[in-house]
Tab-separated table of C-alpha atoms in Angstrom:
chain	number	residue	atom	x	y	z
A	1	MET	CA	117.905	167.785	139.863
A	2	ARG	CA	119.690	167.161	143.135
A	3	PRO	CA	117.729	166.587	146.360
A	4	ASP	CA	117.324	169.704	148.476
A	5	PRO	CA	119.847	169.428	151.351
A	6	SER	CA	117.520	171.493	153.565
A	7	SER	CA	114.638	169.041	153.038
A	8	PRO	CA	112.980	167.967	156.320
A	9	VAL	CA	112.955	164.386	155.036
A	10	GLN	CA	116.722	164.463	154.543
A	11	TRP	CA	117.291	165.969	157.963
A	12	THR	CA	115.019	163.338	159.507
A	13	ALA	CA	116.943	160.548	157.769
A	14	ALA	CA	120.289	161.984	158.855
A	15	LEU	CA	119.203	162.354	162.495
A	16	LEU	CA	117.708	158.857	162.682
A	17	ILE	CA	120.713	157.215	161.053
A	18	GLY	CA	123.127	159.211	163.237
A	19	ALA	CA	121.302	158.363	166.467
A	20	ALA	CA	120.996	154.686	165.536
A	21	ALA	CA	124.684	154.546	164.571
A	22	ILE	CA	125.689	155.885	167.985
A	23	LEU	CA	123.447	153.345	169.698
A	24	LEU	CA	124.854	150.557	167.509
A	25	LEU	CA	128.445	151.511	168.368
A	26	TYR	CA	127.554	151.667	172.062
A	27	ASN	CA	126.280	148.094	171.878
A	28	THR	CA	129.006	146.572	169.680
A	29	LEU	CA	132.235	148.511	170.231
A	30	PRO	CA	133.199	146.996	173.633
A	31	VAL	CA	133.069	143.450	172.239
A	32	ALA	CA	134.870	144.516	169.046
A	33	LEU	CA	137.712	146.010	171.101
A	34	ALA	CA	137.898	142.925	173.306
A	35	TYR	CA	138.039	140.565	170.309
A	36	PRO	CA	139.733	142.553	167.500
A	37	ARG	CA	140.802	139.540	165.411
A	38	ALA	CA	137.372	137.929	165.518
A	39	GLY	CA	135.654	141.261	164.943
A	40	THR	CA	137.750	142.126	161.885
A	41	THR	CA	137.195	138.657	160.425
A	42	ALA	CA	133.444	138.892	161.006
A	43	LEU	CA	133.221	142.336	159.412
A	44	VAL	CA	135.195	141.252	156.340
A	45	LEU	CA	133.281	137.994	155.856
A	46	PHE	CA	129.803	139.428	156.278
A	47	SER	CA	130.625	142.447	154.116
A	48	LEU	CA	130.918	139.946	151.258
A	49	PHE	CA	127.109	139.949	151.263
A	50	ALA	CA	127.305	143.248	149.390
A	51	VAL	CA	129.330	141.860	146.464
A	52	PRO	CA	126.487	140.124	144.534
A	53	PHE	CA	124.345	143.233	144.773
A	54	LEU	CA	127.147	145.523	143.612
A	55	VAL	CA	127.453	143.204	140.616
A	56	MET	CA	123.669	143.362	140.153
A	57	ARG	CA	123.763	147.145	140.138
A	58	ARG	CA	126.500	147.174	137.508
A	59	ARG	CA	124.688	144.715	135.255
A	60	LEU	CA	121.407	146.622	135.492
A	61	ALA	CA	123.050	150.053	135.111
A	62	ASP	CA	121.257	150.813	131.844
A	63	HIS	CA	117.884	150.672	133.650
A	64	LEU	CA	118.864	152.522	136.840
A	65	VAL	CA	118.618	156.226	137.611
A	66	LEU	CA	118.665	156.430	141.418
A	67	PRO	CA	122.008	157.999	142.428
A	68	GLY	CA	124.611	156.167	144.434
A	69	ALA	CA	123.855	158.508	147.333
A	70	GLY	CA	120.380	157.000	147.553
A	71	LEU	CA	121.796	153.489	147.740
A	72	ALA	CA	124.269	154.646	150.402
A	73	ILE	CA	121.434	156.050	152.505
A	74	GLY	CA	119.499	152.801	152.102
A	75	LEU	CA	122.549	150.773	153.133
A	76	ALA	CA	123.134	153.008	156.167
A	77	TRP	CA	119.460	152.826	157.158
A	78	GLY	CA	119.488	149.034	157.019
A	79	ALA	CA	122.733	148.811	159.007
A	80	THR	CA	121.691	151.239	161.745
A	81	VAL	CA	118.053	152.272	162.115
A	82	ALA	CA	116.589	148.980	160.890
A	83	VAL	CA	118.914	146.889	163.066
A	84	MET	CA	118.390	148.846	166.279
A	85	THR	CA	114.636	149.306	165.796
A	86	SER	CA	114.242	145.608	165.066
A	87	LEU	CA	116.288	144.661	168.126
A	88	PHE	CA	114.114	146.603	170.546
A	89	GLY	CA	110.852	146.097	168.630
A	90	SER	CA	111.224	142.328	168.436
A	91	ARG	CA	112.040	142.169	172.143
A	92	ALA	CA	108.952	144.213	172.940
A	93	LEU	CA	106.698	141.932	170.890
A	94	HIS	CA	108.336	138.877	172.445
A	95	GLY	CA	107.425	140.258	175.868
A	96	LEU	CA	103.840	140.895	174.780
A	97	PHE	CA	103.540	137.357	173.416
A	98	ALA	CA	104.979	135.924	176.639
A	99	THR	CA	102.489	137.901	178.708
A	100	ALA	CA	99.548	136.889	176.538
A	101	TRP	CA	100.333	133.236	175.789
A	102	GLY	CA	103.189	132.239	178.062
A	103	PRO	CA	107.004	132.190	177.811
A	104	ALA	CA	107.178	128.790	176.089
A	105	TRP	CA	104.806	129.869	173.302
A	106	ALA	CA	106.679	133.152	172.881
A	107	GLU	CA	110.041	131.388	172.688
A	108	ARG	CA	108.788	129.183	169.862
A	109	TRP	CA	106.704	131.642	167.868
A	110	ALA	CA	108.148	135.122	168.467
A	111	PRO	CA	110.924	134.544	165.877
A	112	VAL	CA	108.238	133.491	163.391
A	113	LEU	CA	105.825	136.355	164.034
A	114	ALA	CA	107.635	139.268	165.694
A	115	ALA	CA	110.946	139.346	163.820
A	116	PRO	CA	109.517	139.278	160.270
A	117	LEU	CA	106.875	141.889	161.067
A	118	VAL	CA	109.215	144.384	162.721
A	119	GLU	CA	112.238	143.835	160.490
A	120	GLU	CA	110.462	143.952	157.140
A	121	VAL	CA	108.374	146.984	158.041
A	122	VAL	CA	111.334	149.026	159.253
A	123	LYS	CA	113.530	148.042	156.279
A	124	THR	CA	110.740	148.951	153.883
A	125	ALA	CA	110.392	152.278	155.701
A	126	GLY	CA	113.999	152.964	154.725
A	127	VAL	CA	113.160	152.339	151.076
A	128	VAL	CA	110.188	154.707	151.322
A	129	LEU	CA	112.387	157.357	152.945
A	130	VAL	CA	114.987	157.208	150.168
A	131	VAL	CA	112.252	157.376	147.521
A	132	ALA	CA	110.862	160.462	149.282
A	133	ILE	CA	114.290	162.126	149.375
A	134	PHE	CA	114.904	161.439	145.683
A	135	TRP	CA	111.296	161.877	144.615
A	136	GLY	CA	110.970	161.734	140.860
A	137	ARG	CA	114.416	160.164	140.431
A	138	LEU	CA	113.289	156.521	140.148
A	139	HIS	CA	113.090	155.133	136.633
A	140	GLY	CA	111.182	151.981	137.472
A	141	VAL	CA	110.979	148.729	139.356
A	142	LEU	CA	114.661	147.877	138.946
A	143	ASP	CA	115.637	151.000	140.894
A	144	GLY	CA	113.444	149.755	143.732
A	145	ILE	CA	114.860	146.236	143.603
A	146	VAL	CA	118.442	147.467	143.855
A	147	LEU	CA	117.581	150.033	146.545
A	148	GLY	CA	115.741	147.406	148.592
A	149	ALA	CA	118.645	144.998	148.207
A	150	PHE	CA	121.113	147.601	149.488
A	151	CYS	CA	118.892	148.409	152.465
A	152	GLY	CA	118.551	144.709	153.239
A	153	VAL	CA	122.241	143.960	152.829
A	154	GLY	CA	123.106	146.689	155.332
A	155	PHE	CA	120.866	144.922	157.842
A	156	GLN	CA	122.300	141.538	156.869
A	157	ILE	CA	125.925	142.574	157.390
A	158	VAL	CA	125.352	143.990	160.868
A	159	GLU	CA	123.065	141.155	161.968
A	160	GLY	CA	125.584	138.543	160.786
A	161	TYR	CA	128.403	140.404	162.515
A	162	ALA	CA	126.411	140.548	165.756
A	163	PHE	CA	125.637	136.815	165.671
A	164	ALA	CA	129.291	136.001	164.968
A	165	MET	CA	130.572	138.120	167.851
A	166	SER	CA	127.945	136.705	170.197
A	167	ASN	CA	129.093	133.204	169.262
A	168	THR	CA	132.704	134.244	169.892
A	169	VAL	CA	131.875	135.469	173.403
A	170	LEU	CA	129.832	132.352	174.222
A	171	ASN	CA	132.615	130.096	172.900
A	172	ARG	CA	134.940	131.328	175.686
A	173	ALA	CA	138.046	130.473	173.662
A	174	GLY	CA	139.364	134.019	173.399
A	175	ASP	CA	140.032	136.090	170.295
A	176	VAL	CA	139.804	133.277	167.726
A	177	VAL	CA	138.135	133.166	164.321
A	178	GLU	CA	136.641	129.649	164.385
A	179	PRO	CA	133.296	130.700	165.955
A	180	VAL	CA	133.036	133.522	163.399
A	181	VAL	CA	133.653	131.176	160.481
A	182	ALA	CA	131.087	128.708	161.858
A	183	VAL	CA	128.412	131.415	161.985
A	184	PHE	CA	129.356	132.626	158.509
A	185	ILE	CA	128.935	129.131	157.069
A	186	VAL	CA	125.438	128.870	158.547
A	187	ARG	CA	124.204	132.433	158.077
A	188	GLY	CA	126.277	133.337	155.043
A	189	VAL	CA	126.876	130.284	152.884
A	190	LEU	CA	123.682	128.357	153.702
A	191	ALA	CA	121.247	131.186	154.432
A	192	GLY	CA	122.822	134.301	152.965
A	193	LEU	CA	121.297	134.149	149.504
A	194	TRP	CA	117.671	134.046	150.651
A	195	SER	CA	117.785	136.535	153.472
A	196	HIS	CA	117.247	140.214	154.187
A	197	ALA	CA	118.598	141.630	150.929
A	198	ILE	CA	116.295	139.449	148.820
A	199	PHE	CA	113.265	140.116	151.021
A	200	THR	CA	113.699	143.889	150.929
A	201	ALA	CA	114.384	143.805	147.181
A	202	ILE	CA	110.843	142.448	146.718
A	203	ALA	CA	109.365	145.172	148.912
A	204	GLY	CA	111.487	147.746	147.072
A	205	ALA	CA	110.044	146.589	143.758
A	206	GLY	CA	106.544	147.240	145.074
A	207	ILE	CA	107.457	150.678	146.428
A	208	ALA	CA	109.123	151.684	143.149
A	209	TYR	CA	106.154	150.411	141.146
A	210	ALA	CA	103.839	152.612	143.231
A	211	ALA	CA	106.178	155.637	143.104
A	212	THR	CA	106.492	155.530	139.306
A	213	ARG	CA	102.844	154.681	138.483
A	214	ARG	CA	101.123	156.718	141.243
A	215	THR	CA	97.746	155.000	141.079
A	216	ALA	CA	95.556	153.428	143.737
A	217	ARG	CA	96.184	150.013	142.225
A	218	SER	CA	99.951	150.478	142.359
A	219	ALA	CA	99.722	151.550	146.016
A	220	TRP	CA	97.939	148.280	146.787
A	221	THR	CA	100.676	146.467	144.885
A	222	ALA	CA	103.281	148.043	147.153
A	223	ALA	CA	101.323	147.052	150.263
A	224	GLY	CA	100.896	143.537	148.908
A	225	ALA	CA	104.624	143.216	148.197
A	226	THR	CA	105.444	144.216	151.771
A	227	ALA	CA	102.876	141.776	153.184
A	228	ALA	CA	104.234	139.002	150.952
A	229	VAL	CA	107.758	139.621	152.212
A	230	ILE	CA	106.587	139.374	155.821
A	231	VAL	CA	104.994	136.007	155.021
A	232	LEU	CA	108.107	134.758	153.191
A	233	HIS	CA	110.272	135.803	156.143
A	234	ALA	CA	107.908	134.128	158.612
A	235	VAL	CA	108.057	130.871	156.643
A	236	TRP	CA	111.840	131.133	156.548
A	237	ASN	CA	112.004	131.583	160.348
A	238	SER	CA	109.445	128.848	161.043
A	239	PRO	CA	110.325	125.348	162.291
A	240	LEU	CA	108.937	123.995	159.007
A	241	LEU	CA	111.387	121.467	157.477
A	242	ARG	CA	114.070	122.455	160.000
A	243	ASP	CA	114.828	118.782	160.751
A	244	GLY	CA	115.004	117.897	157.049
A	245	LEU	CA	112.239	115.313	157.530
A	246	GLY	CA	114.781	113.078	159.230
A	247	LEU	CA	116.900	112.717	156.080
A	248	GLY	CA	120.105	114.056	157.589
A	249	SER	CA	122.266	116.883	156.264
A	250	LEU	CA	120.943	116.633	152.713
A	251	GLY	CA	117.391	116.816	154.035
A	252	VAL	CA	118.204	119.917	156.077
A	253	LEU	CA	119.825	121.547	153.042
A	254	GLY	CA	116.790	120.650	150.938
A	255	GLY	CA	114.501	122.183	153.554
A	256	ILE	CA	116.545	125.388	153.546
A	257	MET	CA	116.277	125.618	149.767
A	258	LEU	CA	112.543	124.882	149.714
A	259	LYS	CA	111.883	127.674	152.212
A	260	GLY	CA	114.322	130.194	150.755
A	261	LEU	CA	114.236	129.628	147.025
A	262	PRO	CA	110.757	131.151	146.377
A	263	ALA	CA	111.993	134.622	147.396
A	264	VAL	CA	115.016	134.324	145.081
A	265	LEU	CA	112.813	133.193	142.202
A	266	ILE	CA	110.438	136.117	142.786
A	267	VAL	CA	113.334	138.598	142.528
A	268	TRP	CA	114.615	136.806	139.410
A	269	TRP	CA	111.157	137.052	137.829
A	270	LEU	CA	110.774	140.717	138.810
A	271	VAL	CA	114.130	141.595	137.230
A	272	ARG	CA	113.173	139.806	134.004
A	273	TRP	CA	109.731	141.448	133.974
A	274	ALA	CA	111.175	144.930	134.523
A	275	ARG	CA	113.840	144.525	131.852
A	276	ARG	CA	111.192	143.439	129.341
A	277	ASN	CA	108.610	146.085	130.205
A	278	GLU	CA	110.649	149.150	131.180
A	279	ALA	CA	112.761	150.971	128.633
A	280	PRO	CA	116.424	151.725	129.344
A	281	ALA	CA	116.864	154.822	131.458
A	282	VAL	CA	117.535	158.247	130.003
A	283	ARG	CA	119.797	160.096	132.435
A	284	VAL	CA	119.392	163.785	133.062
A	285	THR	CA	122.502	165.661	134.179
A	286	ASP	CA	122.112	167.232	137.628
A	287	ALA	CA	121.908	171.000	137.598
């Protein structure tokens, strides 16, 4: 059964994604046109984030039912609505923190508190929206993991691109690729694995578990998964182990892994659990 194209949920998703895409282009296109070489390099490099999750989808194909259109909507939501909502929402919370506890406190703690709360909630909202559009089309937890990963990777690509272009402008060296590559090494090579795609995959697992079980307990599981992701993201953004305990580059790398690896291990465990406990999918041809 195909989703009803006249569904209010679909129209809502289309309008939100369209409006956010226009706003995103308004904010990024001038810099992209001014620095075409850097912009193209940034887009290509950060789009590589999608490759591991495309491979994941192929390897888990026997357990997946959600159509590619659902993943495309999740990707678009993460790249547009989630990015723009997080940009303005995080700024708003930063301002509230500065008013309540002072600018210095806000500068230190807003990335730890505001960014994870706003970003994870709005990305998870995209997962919920796709599940609502394709209601009854999820087979199990693996559908939610892959959907969440696609929503998160859309956010990750645009966020990485934005950081790279910002670094290019601040570098004041013209249309060169070195500042882009530097940002990609930090945000892609060192931090890319345990970032938005992994976080939202965990939340997506909880949402799919609730959508396929439809019990009060499963609803609490979904809420708990979202809360856990917010905590994991907050720990990742925190100053904890940022200096590597004074042990130099290896210490910093170890700190990154200690903060990021738990989220990766959770997704690995969830995939193993779902493959053991959920039967391969039986596809029904759309009518």
